[in-house]
JSON list of C-alpha atoms in Angstrom, two decimals:
[
{"chain": "B", "resi": 1, "resn": "ASP", "atom": "CA", "xyz": [34.24, 21.64, 48.66]},
{"chain": "B", "resi": 2, "resn": "ILE", "atom": "CA", "xyz": [31.30, 23.26, 48.18]},
{"chain": "B", "resi": 3, "resn": "LEU", "atom": "CA", "xyz": [31.97, 24.76, 45.21]},
{"chain": "B", "resi": 4, "resn": "GLY", "atom": "CA", "xyz": [33.19, 21.39, 43.15]},
{"chain": "B", "resi": 5, "resn": "ASP", "atom": "CA", "xyz": [30.53, 19.41, 40.95]},
{"chain": "B", "resi": 6, "resn": "ARG", "atom": "CA", "xyz": [31.58, 16.32, 40.89]},
{"chain": "B", "resi": 7, "resn": "ILE", "atom": "CA", "xyz": [34.03, 14.03, 41.47]},
{"chain": "B", "resi": 8, "resn": "GLY", "atom": "CA", "xyz": [34.55, 10.41, 39.46]},
{"chain": "B", "resi": 9, "resn": "ILE", "atom": "CA", "xyz": [37.25, 7.91, 41.25]},
{"chain": "B", "resi": 10, "resn": "MET", "atom": "CA", "xyz": [37.86, 4.99, 38.65]},
{"chain": "B", "resi": 11, "resn": "ALA", "atom": "CA", "xyz": [39.53, 1.81, 39.43]},
{"chain": "B", "resi": 12, "resn": "HIS", "atom": "CA", "xyz": [41.35, -0.31, 36.62]},
{"chain": "B", "resi": 13, "resn": "GLY", "atom": "CA", "xyz": [39.81, 1.46, 34.00]},
{"chain": "B", "resi": 14, "resn": "GLN", "atom": "CA", "xyz": [36.55, 1.63, 35.52]},
{"chain": "B", "resi": 15, "resn": "LEU", "atom": "CA", "xyz": [34.07, 4.03, 37.28]},
{"chain": "B", "resi": 16, "resn": "LYS", "atom": "CA", "xyz": [33.48, 2.97, 40.71]},
{"chain": "B", "resi": 17, "resn": "CYS", "atom": "CA", "xyz": [31.64, 5.43, 42.46]},
{"chain": "B", "resi": 18, "resn": "VAL", "atom": "CA", "xyz": [30.74, 9.44, 41.45]},
{"chain": "B", "resi": 19, "resn": "GLY", "atom": "CA", "xyz": [29.12, 12.06, 43.70]},
{"chain": "B", "resi": 20, "resn": "SER", "atom": "CA", "xyz": [30.26, 15.88, 45.68]},
{"chain": "B", "resi": 21, "resn": "SER", "atom": "CA", "xyz": [33.08, 15.90, 47.14]},
{"chain": "B", "resi": 22, "resn": "MET", "atom": "CA", "xyz": [30.94, 16.24, 50.21]},
{"chain": "B", "resi": 23, "resn": "PHE", "atom": "CA", "xyz": [29.23, 12.91, 49.52]},
{"chain": "B", "resi": 24, "resn": "LEU", "atom": "CA", "xyz": [32.10, 10.64, 48.93]},
{"chain": "B", "resi": 25, "resn": "LYS", "atom": "CA", "xyz": [34.04, 12.59, 52.32]},
{"chain": "B", "resi": 26, "resn": "SER", "atom": "CA", "xyz": [30.34, 10.91, 54.19]},
{"chain": "B", "resi": 27, "resn": "THR", "atom": "CA", "xyz": [30.81, 7.82, 52.45]},
{"chain": "B", "resi": 28, "resn": "TYR", "atom": "CA", "xyz": [34.46, 6.80, 52.03]},
{"chain": "B", "resi": 29, "resn": "GLY", "atom": "CA", "xyz": [36.34, 9.27, 55.11]},
{"chain": "B", "resi": 30, "resn": "VAL", "atom": "CA", "xyz": [37.26, 8.67, 57.93]},
{"chain": "B", "resi": 31, "resn": "GLY", "atom": "CA", "xyz": [36.24, 11.43, 59.85]},
{"chain": "B", "resi": 32, "resn": "TYR", "atom": "CA", "xyz": [37.30, 14.37, 61.46]},
{"chain": "B", "resi": 33, "resn": "THR", "atom": "CA", "xyz": [41.19, 15.10, 62.27]},
{"chain": "B", "resi": 34, "resn": "PHE", "atom": "CA", "xyz": [40.92, 17.26, 65.56]},
{"chain": "B", "resi": 35, "resn": "THR", "atom": "CA", "xyz": [44.43, 18.86, 66.93]},
{"chain": "B", "resi": 36, "resn": "VAL", "atom": "CA", "xyz": [45.07, 20.02, 70.48]},
{"chain": "B", "resi": 37, "resn": "VAL", "atom": "CA", "xyz": [48.17, 22.05, 70.80]},
{"chain": "B", "resi": 38, "resn": "ARG", "atom": "CA", "xyz": [49.49, 23.23, 74.31]},
{"chain": "B", "resi": 39, "resn": "THR", "atom": "CA", "xyz": [51.23, 26.09, 75.60]},
{"chain": "B", "resi": 40, "resn": "ASN", "atom": "CA", "xyz": [55.16, 26.39, 75.74]},
{"chain": "B", "resi": 41, "resn": "GLY", "atom": "CA", "xyz": [54.17, 25.69, 79.96]},
{"chain": "B", "resi": 42, "resn": "SER", "atom": "CA", "xyz": [52.40, 22.87, 79.78]},
{"chain": "B", "resi": 43, "resn": "ARG", "atom": "CA", "xyz": [53.40, 19.39, 81.51]},
{"chain": "B", "resi": 44, "resn": "GLU", "atom": "CA", "xyz": [53.56, 16.18, 80.24]},
{"chain": "B", "resi": 45, "resn": "THR", "atom": "CA", "xyz": [51.01, 14.79, 82.71]},
{"chain": "B", "resi": 46, "resn": "LEU", "atom": "CA", "xyz": [48.45, 17.19, 80.97]},
{"chain": "B", "resi": 47, "resn": "ALA", "atom": "CA", "xyz": [48.16, 15.21, 77.70]},
{"chain": "B", "resi": 48, "resn": "ALA", "atom": "CA", "xyz": [47.30, 12.71, 79.60]},
{"chain": "B", "resi": 49, "resn": "GLU", "atom": "CA", "xyz": [44.24, 14.50, 80.45]},
{"chain": "B", "resi": 50, "resn": "ILE", "atom": "CA", "xyz": [43.52, 16.55, 77.64]},
{"chain": "B", "resi": 51, "resn": "ASP", "atom": "CA", "xyz": [43.50, 12.79, 75.71]},
{"chain": "B", "resi": 52, "resn": "LYS", "atom": "CA", "xyz": [41.46, 11.56, 79.10]},
{"chain": "B", "resi": 53, "resn": "THR", "atom": "CA", "xyz": [39.11, 14.50, 78.24]},
{"chain": "B", "resi": 54, "resn": "VAL", "atom": "CA", "xyz": [38.49, 13.95, 74.25]},
{"chain": "B", "resi": 55, "resn": "LYS", "atom": "CA", "xyz": [37.70, 10.00, 75.10]},
{"chain": "B", "resi": 56, "resn": "THR", "atom": "CA", "xyz": [34.67, 10.57, 77.49]},
{"chain": "B", "resi": 57, "resn": "PHE", "atom": "CA", "xyz": [32.96, 13.19, 75.19]},
{"chain": "B", "resi": 58, "resn": "VAL", "atom": "CA", "xyz": [34.50, 10.42, 72.01]},
{"chain": "B", "resi": 59, "resn": "PRO", "atom": "CA", "xyz": [35.11, 7.03, 73.53]},
{"chain": "B", "resi": 60, "resn": "ALA", "atom": "CA", "xyz": [35.58, 5.87, 69.26]},
{"chain": "B", "resi": 61, "resn": "ALA", "atom": "CA", "xyz": [38.38, 8.82, 69.25]},
{"chain": "B", "resi": 62, "resn": "GLU", "atom": "CA", "xyz": [41.54, 7.67, 68.03]},
{"chain": "B", "resi": 63, "resn": "SER", "atom": "CA", "xyz": [44.89, 9.00, 69.05]},
{"chain": "B", "resi": 64, "resn": "LEU", "atom": "CA", "xyz": [46.87, 9.60, 65.75]},
{"chain": "B", "resi": 65, "resn": "SER", "atom": "CA", "xyz": [49.87, 11.52, 66.87]},
{"chain": "B", "resi": 66, "resn": "MET", "atom": "CA", "xyz": [51.77, 12.71, 70.49]},
{"chain": "B", "resi": 67, "resn": "VAL", "atom": "CA", "xyz": [54.45, 14.43, 69.00]},
{"chain": "B", "resi": 68, "resn": "GLY", "atom": "CA", "xyz": [55.98, 18.06, 70.59]},
{"chain": "B", "resi": 69, "resn": "SER", "atom": "CA", "xyz": [53.14, 19.96, 72.09]},
{"chain": "B", "resi": 70, "resn": "GLU", "atom": "CA", "xyz": [50.62, 18.90, 69.39]},
{"chain": "B", "resi": 71, "resn": "GLN", "atom": "CA", "xyz": [48.11, 15.83, 69.46]},
{"chain": "B", "resi": 72, "resn": "SER", "atom": "CA", "xyz": [45.78, 14.60, 66.42]},
{"chain": "B", "resi": 73, "resn": "TYR", "atom": "CA", "xyz": [43.10, 12.65, 66.78]},
{"chain": "B", "resi": 74, "resn": "ARG", "atom": "CA", "xyz": [41.08, 11.18, 64.36]},
{"chain": "B", "resi": 75, "resn": "LEU", "atom": "CA", "xyz": [37.34, 11.46, 65.16]},
{"chain": "B", "resi": 76, "resn": "PRO", "atom": "CA", "xyz": [34.73, 10.12, 63.40]},
{"chain": "B", "resi": 77, "resn": "PHE", "atom": "CA", "xyz": [31.77, 11.55, 61.48]},
{"chain": "B", "resi": 78, "resn": "ASN", "atom": "CA", "xyz": [28.35, 10.11, 62.97]},
{"chain": "B", "resi": 79, "resn": "ALA", "atom": "CA", "xyz": [30.08, 11.44, 66.88]},
{"chain": "B", "resi": 80, "resn": "SER", "atom": "CA", "xyz": [29.26, 15.06, 66.17]},
{"chain": "B", "resi": 81, "resn": "SER", "atom": "CA", "xyz": [26.84, 15.30, 68.21]},
{"chain": "B", "resi": 82, "resn": "SER", "atom": "CA", "xyz": [29.26, 15.04, 71.32]},
{"chain": "B", "resi": 83, "resn": "PHE", "atom": "CA", "xyz": [31.99, 18.11, 69.87]},
{"chain": "B", "resi": 84, "resn": "VAL", "atom": "CA", "xyz": [30.32, 20.84, 71.13]},
{"chain": "B", "resi": 85, "resn": "GLY", "atom": "CA", "xyz": [30.08, 19.01, 75.06]},
{"chain": "B", "resi": 86, "resn": "LEU", "atom": "CA", "xyz": [33.96, 18.59, 74.12]},
{"chain": "B", "resi": 87, "resn": "PHE", "atom": "CA", "xyz": [34.41, 21.82, 73.29]},
{"chain": "B", "resi": 88, "resn": "GLU", "atom": "CA", "xyz": [32.45, 23.55, 76.04]},
{"chain": "B", "resi": 89, "resn": "THR", "atom": "CA", "xyz": [34.99, 21.58, 78.54]},
{"chain": "B", "resi": 90, "resn": "LEU", "atom": "CA", "xyz": [38.19, 21.97, 76.73]},
{"chain": "B", "resi": 91, "resn": "GLU", "atom": "CA", "xyz": [37.43, 26.34, 77.03]},
{"chain": "B", "resi": 92, "resn": "LYS", "atom": "CA", "xyz": [36.14, 26.69, 80.00]},
{"chain": "B", "resi": 93, "resn": "ASP", "atom": "CA", "xyz": [39.32, 23.82, 81.23]},
{"chain": "B", "resi": 94, "resn": "LYS", "atom": "CA", "xyz": [41.24, 25.58, 78.82]},
{"chain": "B", "resi": 95, "resn": "LYS", "atom": "CA", "xyz": [44.18, 26.84, 81.41]},
{"chain": "B", "resi": 96, "resn": "ALA", "atom": "CA", "xyz": [44.28, 23.88, 83.96]},
{"chain": "B", "resi": 97, "resn": "LEU", "atom": "CA", "xyz": [44.78, 21.89, 80.45]},
{"chain": "B", "resi": 98, "resn": "GLY", "atom": "CA", "xyz": [47.54, 24.00, 79.30]},
{"chain": "B", "resi": 99, "resn": "ILE", "atom": "CA", "xyz": [45.67, 24.19, 76.30]},
{"chain": "B", "resi": 100, "resn": "GLY", "atom": "CA", "xyz": [47.01, 26.99, 73.89]},
{"chain": "B", "resi": 101, "resn": "SER", "atom": "CA", "xyz": [44.51, 26.57, 70.62]},
{"chain": "B", "resi": 102, "resn": "TYR", "atom": "CA", "xyz": [42.42, 23.38, 69.34]},
{"chain": "B", "resi": 103, "resn": "GLY", "atom": "CA", "xyz": [41.22, 23.01, 65.57]},
{"chain": "B", "resi": 104, "resn": "ILE", "atom": "CA", "xyz": [39.14, 20.17, 63.79]},
{"chain": "B", "resi": 105, "resn": "SER", "atom": "CA", "xyz": [39.51, 19.81, 60.32]},
{"chain": "B", "resi": 106, "resn": "VAL", "atom": "CA", "xyz": [37.04, 17.36, 58.08]},
{"chain": "B", "resi": 107, "resn": "THR", "atom": "CA", "xyz": [39.70, 14.76, 56.87]},
{"chain": "B", "resi": 108, "resn": "THR", "atom": "CA", "xyz": [40.31, 15.14, 52.46]},
{"chain": "B", "resi": 109, "resn": "LEU", "atom": "CA", "xyz": [39.92, 13.07, 49.95]},
{"chain": "B", "resi": 110, "resn": "GLU", "atom": "CA", "xyz": [43.94, 12.04, 48.97]}
]
């Protein structure tokens, strides 16, 4: 992303937009993907607690999936200022919530 120069998007043979990868993601992207992996021994009821915690800090968070021990959310770009509080809370309550790990990534342009 950072090393790339410019990307052009074409539709029906016409150039529609040109910009860096980061510009295009911020303009046309859907946000961040946030994934929480629960520990093997965590109860399913903790999934609801994790969901509540995420949505407390980022009310616009959209639940993408809850499969097995993994929960995924789409977080909007404009909510990034809330991430510090969210991460601090998750880190502090990691054991109580049964969280094994969590991570965040910028969605791809595909």
